[in-house]
Coordinates of C-alpha atoms in Angstrom, one line a residue:
Chain Z
X1 CA 0.0 -0.2 -0.1
X2 CA 2.6 2.7 1.1
X3 CA 1.2 5.7 0.0
X4 CA -1.1 4.5 -2.5
X5 CA -3.8 6.6 -3.4
X6 CA -7.4 5.8 -2.9
X7 CA -10.4 7.4 -3.5
X8 CA -13.1 6.8 -0.8
X9 CA -15.4 4.7 -3.3
X10 CA -12.3 2.6 -4.1
X11 CA -11.2 2.2 -0.4
X12 CA -14.7 1.5 0.6
X13 CA -14.8 -1.2 -2.1
X14 CA -11.9 -2.7 -0.7
X15 CA -12.8 -2.4 2.9
X16 CA -16.4 -4.0 2.2
X17 CA -14.7 -7.2 0.5
X18 CA -12.2 -7.4 3.0
X19 CA -9.3 -6.6 1.0
X20 CA -8.3 -3.7 2.8
X21 CA -7.9 -3.5 6.4
X22 CA -9.2 0.2 7.9
X23 CA -6.4 -0.4 10.5
X24 CA -3.6 -0.9 7.8
X25 CA -5.1 2.0 5.9
X26 CA -5.1 4.3 8.6
X27 CA -1.6 3.2 9.8
X28 CA -0.4 4.1 6.3
X29 CA -2.0 7.6 6.5
X30 CA -0.7 8.2 9.6
X31 CA 2.9 7.4 8.5
X32 CA 2.2 9.5 5.2
X33 CA 1.3 12.3 7.6
X34 CA 4.3 11.7 9.6
X35 CA 6.6 11.8 6.5
X36 CA 4.8 14.6 4.6
X37 CA 3.0 17.3 6.6
X38 CA 5.8 19.1 7.8
X39 CA 6.0 20.2 4.1
X40 CA 2.3 20.9 3.8
X41 CA 1.1 22.1 7.4
X42 CA -2.3 20.6 6.6
X43 CA -2.9 19.4 10.1
X44 CA -3.3 21.5 13.4
X45 CA -3.7 18.2 15.5
X46 CA -2.9 14.8 14.6
X47 CA -5.1 12.2 16.6
X48 CA -3.1 9.3 16.1
X49 CA -4.2 7.4 19.0
X50 CA -7.9 7.9 18.6
X51 CA -7.7 7.1 14.9
X52 CA -6.1 3.7 15.3
X53 CA -8.8 2.9 18.1
X54 CA -11.6 3.8 15.5
X55 CA -9.9 2.1 12.9
X56 CA -9.5 -0.9 15.2
X57 CA -13.4 -0.6 16.0
X58 CA -14.2 -0.2 12.5
X59 CA -12.4 -3.5 11.3
X60 CA -14.3 -5.5 14.6
X61 CA -17.5 -4.1 13.4
X62 CA -16.9 -5.0 9.8
X63 CA -15.7 -8.4 10.6
X64 CA -18.7 -9.2 12.6
X65 CA -20.9 -8.5 9.7
X66 CA -21.9 -4.9 10.8
X67 CA -20.8 -3.0 7.8
X68 CA -22.2 0.7 7.8
X69 CA -21.9 1.8 4.1
X70 CA -18.9 3.4 2.1
X71 CA -17.5 5.7 5.2
X72 CA -16.8 2.8 7.3
X73 CA -13.2 2.7 8.4
X74 CA -12.3 5.6 6.0
X75 CA -10.0 8.3 7.3
X76 CA -11.2 11.7 7.0
X77 CA -10.1 15.2 8.4
X78 CA -12.1 17.9 10.0
X79 CA -11.5 21.9 9.5
X80 CA -10.7 22.9 12.9
X81 CA -13.9 25.1 13.4
X82 CA -15.7 21.7 13.4
X83 CA -16.0 21.0 17.3
X84 CA -15.0 17.8 18.5
X85 CA -15.9 16.3 21.9
X86 CA -13.2 16.7 24.2
X87 CA -10.7 17.6 21.9
X88 CA -9.6 21.4 21.3
X89 CA -11.3 23.4 18.4
X90 CA -9.4 26.4 17.8
X91 CA -10.4 27.9 14.6
X92 CA -6.7 28.3 14.2
X93 CA -6.3 31.3 16.3
X94 CA -4.5 32.2 19.5
X95 CA -8.1 33.4 21.1
X96 CA -9.7 30.0 21.1
X97 CA -6.3 28.1 21.1
X98 CA -7.7 26.3 24.5
X99 CA -11.2 25.8 23.6
X100 CA -12.4 22.2 24.0
X101 CA -15.9 21.5 23.3
X102 CA -18.4 19.3 25.2
X103 CA -19.7 17.9 22.6
X104 CA -19.6 17.0 18.7
X105 CA -20.8 19.1 15.9
X106 CA -24.0 17.4 14.4
X107 CA -22.0 16.6 11.1
X108 CA -19.1 15.2 13.1
X109 CA -21.6 13.0 15.0
X110 CA -23.4 11.9 11.4
X111 CA -19.6 11.1 10.0
X112 CA -18.8 9.0 12.9
X113 CA -22.1 7.3 12.7
X114 CA -21.2 6.3 9.5
X115 CA -18.0 4.7 10.8
X116 CA -15.6 7.7 9.5
X117 CA -12.3 7.7 11.2
X118 CA -11.2 11.1 12.3
X119 CA -7.5 11.6 11.6
X120 CA -7.3 14.9 13.1
X121 CA -8.2 18.6 13.1
X122 CA -7.1 20.6 9.6
X123 CA -5.8 24.0 9.3
X124 CA -7.9 26.7 8.5
X125 CA -7.7 30.5 8.0
X126 CA -8.2 32.1 11.2
X127 CA -11.8 31.8 12.0
X128 CA -12.5 30.8 8.5
X129 CA -11.7 34.3 7.5
X130 CA -8.3 35.6 8.1
X131 CA -5.4 34.0 6.1
X132 CA -3.1 33.2 4.7
X133 CA -1.5 34.3 7.9
X134 CA 2.0 33.8 9.5
X135 CA 1.3 35.2 12.7
X136 CA -1.0 32.5 14.2
X137 CA -0.1 29.4 16.4
X138 CA 0.1 27.3 13.6
X139 CA 1.6 28.0 10.2
X140 CA -0.7 28.0 7.4
X141 CA -1.2 25.2 4.9
X142 CA 0.5 25.1 1.6
X143 CA -0.5 24.0 -1.6
X144 CA 0.6 20.1 -2.5
X145 CA 1.2 20.9 -6.2
X146 CA 3.7 23.8 -5.3
X147 CA 4.4 24.3 -1.4
X148 CA 5.2 27.9 -2.2
X149 CA 1.9 28.6 -3.5
X150 CA -1.4 29.3 -1.4
X151 CA -4.3 26.5 -0.9
X152 CA -6.7 28.9 -1.0
X153 CA -8.9 29.3 1.8
X154 CA -10.4 29.1 4.3
X155 CA -10.7 25.4 4.2
X156 CA -6.9 25.4 3.7
X157 CA -5.7 22.1 5.5
X158 CA -8.5 20.0 3.8
X159 CA -7.2 21.4 0.2
X160 CA -3.9 20.2 1.3
X161 CA -4.4 17.2 2.7
X162 CA -6.7 15.4 0.3
X163 CA -4.6 15.6 -2.8
X164 CA -1.7 14.7 -1.2
X165 CA -3.3 11.5 0.1
X166 CA -3.2 12.3 3.9
X167 CA -6.8 11.6 4.2
X168 CA -9.4 10.1 1.9
X169 CA -11.6 13.5 2.1
X170 CA -12.3 16.3 4.8
X171 CA -14.7 18.4 6.1
X172 CA -15.0 22.0 4.6
X173 CA -17.0 25.4 5.3
X174 CA -17.8 28.1 2.9
X175 CA -19.3 31.4 3.5
X176 CA -17.9 33.1 0.7
X177 CA -15.9 30.4 -1.1
X178 CA -14.0 28.5 1.6
X179 CA -14.8 24.9 -0.1
X180 CA -14.6 26.0 -3.7
X181 CA -11.5 28.1 -3.5
X182 CA -9.0 25.5 -2.2
X183 CA -11.0 22.9 -4.4
X184 CA -9.9 25.3 -7.1
X185 CA -6.4 25.7 -6.4
X186 CA -5.8 22.4 -4.9
X187 CA -7.4 20.4 -8.1
X188 CA -10.1 18.5 -5.7
X189 CA -13.8 18.3 -5.5
X190 CA -15.5 20.3 -3.1
X191 CA -19.4 21.2 -3.0
X192 CA -20.9 23.9 -1.0
X193 CA -24.1 22.3 -0.5
X194 CA -27.6 24.1 -0.5
X195 CA -27.9 26.4 2.5
X196 CA -29.6 24.6 5.3
X197 CA -28.7 21.1 3.6
X198 CA -26.0 20.4 6.4
X199 CA -26.0 21.3 10.0
X200 CA -24.1 24.3 11.0
X201 CA -24.5 23.6 14.5
X202 CA -21.3 22.8 16.4
X203 CA -19.2 24.7 13.9
X204 CA -17.6 27.7 14.8
X205 CA -19.8 30.6 12.8
X206 CA -18.1 33.0 10.2
X207 CA -21.4 34.5 9.1
X208 CA -24.9 32.8 10.4
X209 CA -26.7 33.6 7.1
X210 CA -23.8 32.6 4.7
X211 CA -22.3 29.6 6.4
X212 CA -22.5 26.2 4.7
X213 CA -20.8 23.2 5.8
X214 CA -19.7 20.6 3.3
X215 CA -17.2 17.8 1.8
X216 CA -14.2 17.9 0.1
X217 CA -12.8 15.0 -1.5
X218 CA -10.8 13.6 -4.5
X219 CA -13.9 13.1 -6.8
X220 CA -17.5 14.2 -6.9
X221 CA -18.5 10.6 -6.1
X222 CA -16.4 10.9 -2.9
X223 CA -18.4 14.2 -2.0
X224 CA -21.5 12.5 -2.8
X225 CA -20.7 9.9 -0.4
X226 CA -19.5 12.3 2.3
X227 CA -22.6 14.5 1.6
X228 CA -25.1 11.5 2.2
X229 CA -23.6 11.3 5.8
X230 CA -23.4 15.1 6.3
X231 CA -27.0 16.0 5.1
X232 CA -30.0 15.8 7.4
X233 CA -32.2 17.7 9.6
X234 CA -31.1 19.2 12.9
X235 CA -33.4 20.7 15.5
X236 CA -30.3 22.6 16.7
X237 CA -29.6 24.3 13.9
X238 CA -32.3 27.2 13.1
X239 CA -31.6 27.3 9.4
X240 CA -31.7 23.3 9.1
X241 CA -33.8 22.1 6.2
X242 CA -36.4 19.5 7.0
X243 CA -36.6 17.3 4.0
X244 CA -36.1 14.3 2.6
X245 CA -32.4 13.6 1.7
X246 CA -32.0 12.0 -1.6
X247 CA -29.6 9.1 -2.6
X248 CA -26.6 11.4 -4.1
X249 CA -24.4 8.3 -5.0
X250 CA -27.3 6.7 -6.9
X251 CA -27.7 10.0 -8.7
X252 CA -24.4 9.8 -10.4
X253 CA -25.5 7.9 -13.7
X254 CA -22.9 9.5 -16.0
X255 CA -25.8 10.8 -18.3
X256 CA -25.8 14.5 -18.7
X257 CA -27.8 14.4 -22.1
X258 CA -30.3 17.0 -22.0
X259 CA -28.9 18.9 -19.5
X260 CA -29.5 22.7 -19.8
X261 CA -26.4 24.5 -18.7
X262 CA -26.1 28.4 -18.3
X263 CA -22.5 29.8 -18.7
X264 CA -21.8 32.9 -17.2
X265 CA -19.0 33.9 -19.1
X266 CA -18.7 37.6 -18.5
X267 CA -18.0 36.6 -14.6
X268 CA -14.6 35.6 -15.7
X269 CA -14.0 37.5 -18.9
X270 CA -15.1 41.1 -17.8
X271 CA -15.8 41.5 -14.1
X272 CA -13.0 39.5 -12.6
X273 CA -11.0 38.8 -15.7
X274 CA -9.5 35.3 -15.5
X275 CA -6.3 34.4 -17.1
X276 CA -5.9 32.8 -20.4
X277 CA -5.4 29.5 -19.3
X278 CA -8.3 29.5 -17.1
X279 CA -10.5 30.7 -19.6
X280 CA -9.6 28.5 -22.1
X281 CA -9.7 25.4 -19.8
X282 CA -13.6 26.4 -18.7
X283 CA -14.3 26.9 -22.6
X284 CA -12.8 23.5 -23.5
X285 CA -14.9 22.0 -20.4
X286 CA -18.1 23.7 -21.7
X287 CA -17.5 22.0 -24.9
X288 CA -16.8 18.8 -23.1
X289 CA -20.6 19.0 -21.6
X290 CA -21.7 19.6 -25.1
X291 CA -20.2 16.4 -26.4
X292 CA -21.5 14.7 -23.4
X293 CA -25.2 15.9 -24.7
X294 CA -25.9 18.9 -22.4
X295 CA -26.8 22.0 -24.0
X296 CA -24.6 25.0 -23.2
X297 CA -25.7 28.4 -23.4
X298 CA -24.0 31.8 -22.3
X299 CA -26.4 34.0 -20.1
X300 CA -25.7 37.3 -18.8
X301 CA -26.4 38.3 -15.3
X302 CA -25.7 41.5 -13.2
X303 CA -22.0 42.1 -12.9
X304 CA -20.2 40.0 -10.3
X305 CA -19.5 43.3 -8.2
X306 CA -23.6 43.2 -7.7
X307 CA -23.2 39.7 -6.5
X308 CA -20.2 40.3 -4.0
X309 CA -21.0 43.4 -2.5
X310 CA -23.9 42.1 -0.6
X311 CA -22.5 38.9 0.0
X312 CA -19.2 40.4 1.5
X313 CA -20.9 43.0 3.6
X314 CA -23.2 40.5 5.3
X315 CA -20.4 38.1 5.7
X316 CA -18.0 40.6 7.4
X317 CA -20.8 42.4 9.6
X318 CA -21.9 39.3 11.0
X319 CA -18.4 38.1 11.6
X320 CA -17.6 41.4 13.6
X321 CA -20.9 40.7 15.6
X322 CA -19.6 37.3 16.5
X323 CA -16.0 38.4 17.3
X324 CA -17.0 42.0 18.8
X325 CA -16.2 41.3 22.4
X326 CA -12.7 39.6 21.8
X327 CA -11.9 42.2 19.2
X328 CA -12.4 45.0 21.8
X329 CA -10.5 42.9 24.8
X330 CA -7.7 41.6 22.9
X331 CA -7.4 42.8 19.4
X332 CA -3.8 42.1 18.8
X333 CA -4.1 38.6 19.9
X334 CA -6.1 38.1 16.6
X335 CA -3.9 37.7 13.7
X336 CA -3.3 40.8 11.2
X337 CA -5.4 39.7 8.6
X338 CA -8.6 38.7 10.6
X339 CA -8.3 41.5 12.9
X340 CA -7.8 44.2 10.3
X341 CA -10.7 42.8 7.9
X342 CA -12.8 42.7 11.0
X343 CA -11.9 46.7 11.7
X344 CA -13.0 47.5 8.4
X345 CA -16.2 45.6 9.1
X346 CA -17.1 47.9 11.8
X347 CA -17.2 50.7 9.7
X348 CA -20.4 49.9 8.1
X349 CA -23.6 50.9 10.0
X350 CA -26.6 49.3 10.6
X351 CA -28.4 50.7 8.0
X352 CA -25.7 49.4 5.5
X353 CA -26.3 46.1 6.4
X354 CA -30.0 46.0 6.0
X355 CA -29.6 47.3 2.7
X356 CA -27.1 44.3 2.0
X357 CA -30.0 42.0 2.7
X358 CA -32.5 43.7 0.8
X359 CA -29.9 43.7 -2.1
X360 CA -29.4 39.9 -1.3
X361 CA -33.3 39.6 -1.8
X362 CA -33.1 41.0 -5.4
X363 CA -29.9 38.9 -6.3
X364 CA -31.8 35.5 -5.0
X365 CA -34.7 36.6 -7.4
X366 CA -32.4 37.5 -10.1
X367 CA -30.7 34.1 -10.2
X368 CA -33.9 32.2 -10.0
X369 CA -35.2 34.2 -13.0
X370 CA -31.8 33.5 -14.9
X371 CA -31.8 29.9 -14.1
X372 CA -35.4 29.6 -15.5
X373 CA -35.2 27.2 -18.2
X374 CA -31.8 25.8 -16.9
X375 CA -30.6 23.0 -14.5
X376 CA -27.5 24.2 -14.0
X377 CA -25.1 27.2 -14.2
X378 CA -21.6 27.2 -14.9
X379 CA -18.7 29.8 -14.6
X380 CA -15.1 30.1 -13.1
X381 CA -14.3 29.0 -9.5
X382 CA -11.0 31.1 -9.6
X383 CA -9.6 33.4 -11.8
X384 CA -6.4 31.9 -12.1
X385 CA -3.8 29.3 -10.7
X386 CA -3.1 29.4 -7.1
X387 CA -0.6 32.5 -6.3
X388 CA 2.1 32.4 -4.3
X389 CA 1.4 32.1 -0.7
X390 CA 3.3 35.2 0.2
X391 CA 1.9 37.5 -2.2
X392 CA -2.0 37.4 -1.2
X393 CA -2.8 40.8 -0.4
X394 CA -4.6 41.3 3.1
X395 CA -7.6 43.1 1.5
X396 CA -7.9 40.3 -1.8
X397 CA -11.4 39.5 -0.9
X398 CA -12.3 43.3 -1.6
X399 CA -10.0 44.1 -4.3
X400 CA -11.7 41.9 -6.8
X401 CA -15.2 40.7 -6.8
X402 CA -15.2 37.3 -5.5
X403 CA -16.4 34.7 -8.2
X404 CA -17.7 32.3 -5.5
X405 CA -19.6 34.6 -3.3
X406 CA -23.0 35.0 -5.5
X407 CA -23.8 31.6 -4.6
X408 CA -23.5 31.8 -0.8
X409 CA -25.7 34.9 -1.6
X410 CA -28.3 32.7 -3.3
X411 CA -27.8 29.7 -1.1
X412 CA -27.7 27.5 -4.0
X413 CA -25.3 24.3 -4.3
X414 CA -22.1 25.2 -5.9
X415 CA -19.1 22.9 -6.9
X416 CA -15.8 23.3 -7.9
X417 CA -14.4 20.8 -10.6
X418 CA -10.7 20.6 -11.8
X419 CA -10.7 20.8 -15.5
X420 CA -6.9 20.7 -16.0
X421 CA -3.7 21.8 -15.3
X422 CA -1.5 24.7 -16.2
X423 CA 2.0 24.4 -17.9
X424 CA 3.6 24.7 -14.6
X425 CA 1.2 21.8 -13.4
X426 CA -1.1 23.8 -11.1
X427 CA -4.7 22.8 -11.2
X428 CA -7.5 25.0 -13.1
X429 CA -11.1 24.4 -12.3
X430 CA -14.5 25.5 -13.1
X431 CA -17.8 25.9 -11.0
X432 CA -21.2 24.3 -11.2
X433 CA -24.3 25.7 -9.7
X434 CA -27.7 24.1 -9.2
X435 CA -30.9 24.8 -8.2
X436 CA -31.5 25.0 -4.2
X437 CA -32.1 21.0 -2.9
X438 CA -31.0 20.1 -6.1
X439 CA -27.4 19.2 -5.1
X440 CA -27.7 15.8 -6.8
X441 CA -27.7 17.3 -10.2
X442 CA -24.6 19.3 -9.5
X443 CA -22.6 16.2 -8.2
X444 CA -24.0 14.5 -11.5
X445 CA -22.8 16.8 -13.9
X446 CA -19.5 16.8 -11.8
X447 CA -19.2 13.1 -11.7
X448 CA -19.8 12.8 -15.4
X449 CA -17.3 15.4 -16.4
X450 CA -14.9 14.0 -14.3
X451 CA -15.3 10.3 -15.9
X452 CA -15.0 11.8 -19.1
X453 CA -11.8 13.4 -18.4
X454 CA -8.2 12.4 -17.2
X455 CA -7.6 15.2 -14.5
X456 CA -8.5 12.8 -11.6
X457 CA -5.8 10.5 -12.6
X458 CA -3.0 13.3 -11.6
X459 CA -1.9 13.8 -7.9
X460 CA 0.7 16.0 -6.8
X461 CA 4.2 14.5 -6.7
X462 CA 5.0 13.5 -3.1
Chain W
X21 CA -12.2 58.3 4.9
X22 CA -9.5 60.5 6.4
X23 CA -7.3 59.4 8.8
X24 CA -8.9 61.3 11.4
X25 CA -12.1 59.7 10.5
X26 CA -10.9 56.2 10.9
X27 CA -9.4 56.8 14.2
X28 CA -12.6 58.4 15.2
X29 CA -14.5 55.4 14.2
X30 CA -11.9 53.0 15.7
X31 CA -12.1 54.6 19.1
X32 CA -16.1 54.2 19.1
X33 CA -15.9 50.9 18.3
X34 CA -13.3 50.3 20.8
X35 CA -10.7 48.7 18.8
X36 CA -6.9 49.1 19.8
X37 CA -5.4 49.3 16.1
X38 CA -1.6 49.3 15.8
X39 CA -0.5 52.7 13.9
X40 CA 0.9 50.7 11.0
X41 CA -2.3 48.7 10.5
X42 CA -4.5 52.2 10.7
X43 CA -2.5 53.8 7.5
X44 CA -3.4 50.5 5.9
X45 CA -7.0 50.6 6.8
X46 CA -7.3 54.2 5.3
X47 CA -6.2 52.9 2.1
X48 CA -8.7 49.9 2.4
X49 CA -11.8 51.9 3.4
X50 CA -12.7 53.0 -0.1
X51 CA -13.6 49.3 -0.7
X52 CA -16.2 49.7 2.5
X53 CA -17.7 52.5 0.9
X54 CA -18.0 51.3 -2.5
X55 CA -19.6 48.4 -1.3
X56 CA -22.1 50.2 0.9
X57 CA -22.9 52.3 -2.3
X58 CA -23.5 49.3 -4.6
X59 CA -26.3 48.1 -2.3
X60 CA -28.3 51.3 -2.0
X61 CA -30.3 50.8 -5.1
X62 CA -33.4 52.7 -5.7
X63 CA -36.2 50.6 -4.3
X64 CA -39.7 50.8 -3.1
X65 CA -39.9 51.5 0.6
X66 CA -41.6 48.1 1.1
X67 CA -38.6 46.2 -0.4
X68 CA -37.9 43.6 2.2
X69 CA -34.6 42.2 3.2
X70 CA -33.6 38.5 2.7
X71 CA -33.6 37.7 6.2
X72 CA -37.1 37.4 7.6
X73 CA -37.6 35.7 11.0
X74 CA -39.9 32.6 10.9
X75 CA -41.1 32.0 14.5
X76 CA -41.6 28.6 15.4
X77 CA -45.1 27.4 15.5
X78 CA -47.2 27.4 18.9

């Protein structure tokens, strides 16, 4: 095995048929973490003893005929904003470095109930917003394709650990792009599900009305497997949707014939101009969908800044309120990126926030109208390959309108899908967006694209 | 926003921002103002926000 790459689906099949031992798999991943994570900094805390014990339990259960499903015995990582009972959950911040939750987050419980093995707590931007930062108790995660480069954020540790094969999947959160951004820069699959599909309870909040919990893994199929476990009603989350959860994996038919895809090209050719490699890769991906039988037509919506502004304002204002007491009491205990962004957030007025929420309703209505007659929308997930980690401006999120924030504003499911590599070997991606609670179609389209293209065969060279 | 206006705003907020960072914040404040203007579209008086409270039944 020694460092062999598996998807969750592949490992699950081998585990189910007793060809692969969860104990051996976890042992191998722990050795890989030991060997490689010094270069990646993807983990804040490796839970080696706990992981070995959980793997042992999984092995016993499976041997006794108690196979739980495709996550049973699978090593996963948790972004360190997902609360874990008895284990520090720090938000990658000095401010909460000693915070030990009394209970697991709801989604963590569900993953454990599915038999997943938690390998540890993964790096994140400070409180899912301030990064990349070099002034925090733990260093920032680095891109496994080129460790001088940014992973994207804020689910930076997950973005690094999955492609490098340290874990087979991981949790992320997405308030303005924090699943899709690292998925794009690190070449994995990541879905921000419909708002309310996965419980936010027990996840350190960034912005209540924009936070989405979701999976990140090597393939869309793996994301479907993880989402199946993570999704579901939680009465402790007031935004939690109470509706039946479809079988996401069963929806992966490989068939996209007749799917109607609206391509928002101006988002990345005019509004936030992508580089040539990105633009060309997305054009080729759109043609790929047409060759597979989908209908792709360009559509025009409001400029990207109109979508980004209400989202940024709501996100930063809600985050400011959450952290206000600590910002006043111990401002410089936060990292510089986080604290200065919060200082800016404090400049908006209460009326500014309300106007942003009114604008949000208008943008929600606009996307719904734009998607009339379409099943999916497609656009860029990032404007370029991953930049150098020490060249990310502190206020980058405000300098160029975000390609991912529109779909946090609208609460619609959105996924980053790898669609090629630059000449330097860095991942490129597109973003596919669906109707609310039609996460299955998003996953189906992404999965069909992955099956028709060679990108999933290429991993970082570790 | 001028440096003086920023200092006043930060004092009201109670934020102890180091000097060097204040200079950067003055430069970045334009983004805040621009976004606030972008969301202030003409709209009818009754245009609702996206966040309306749903009270539990009973």
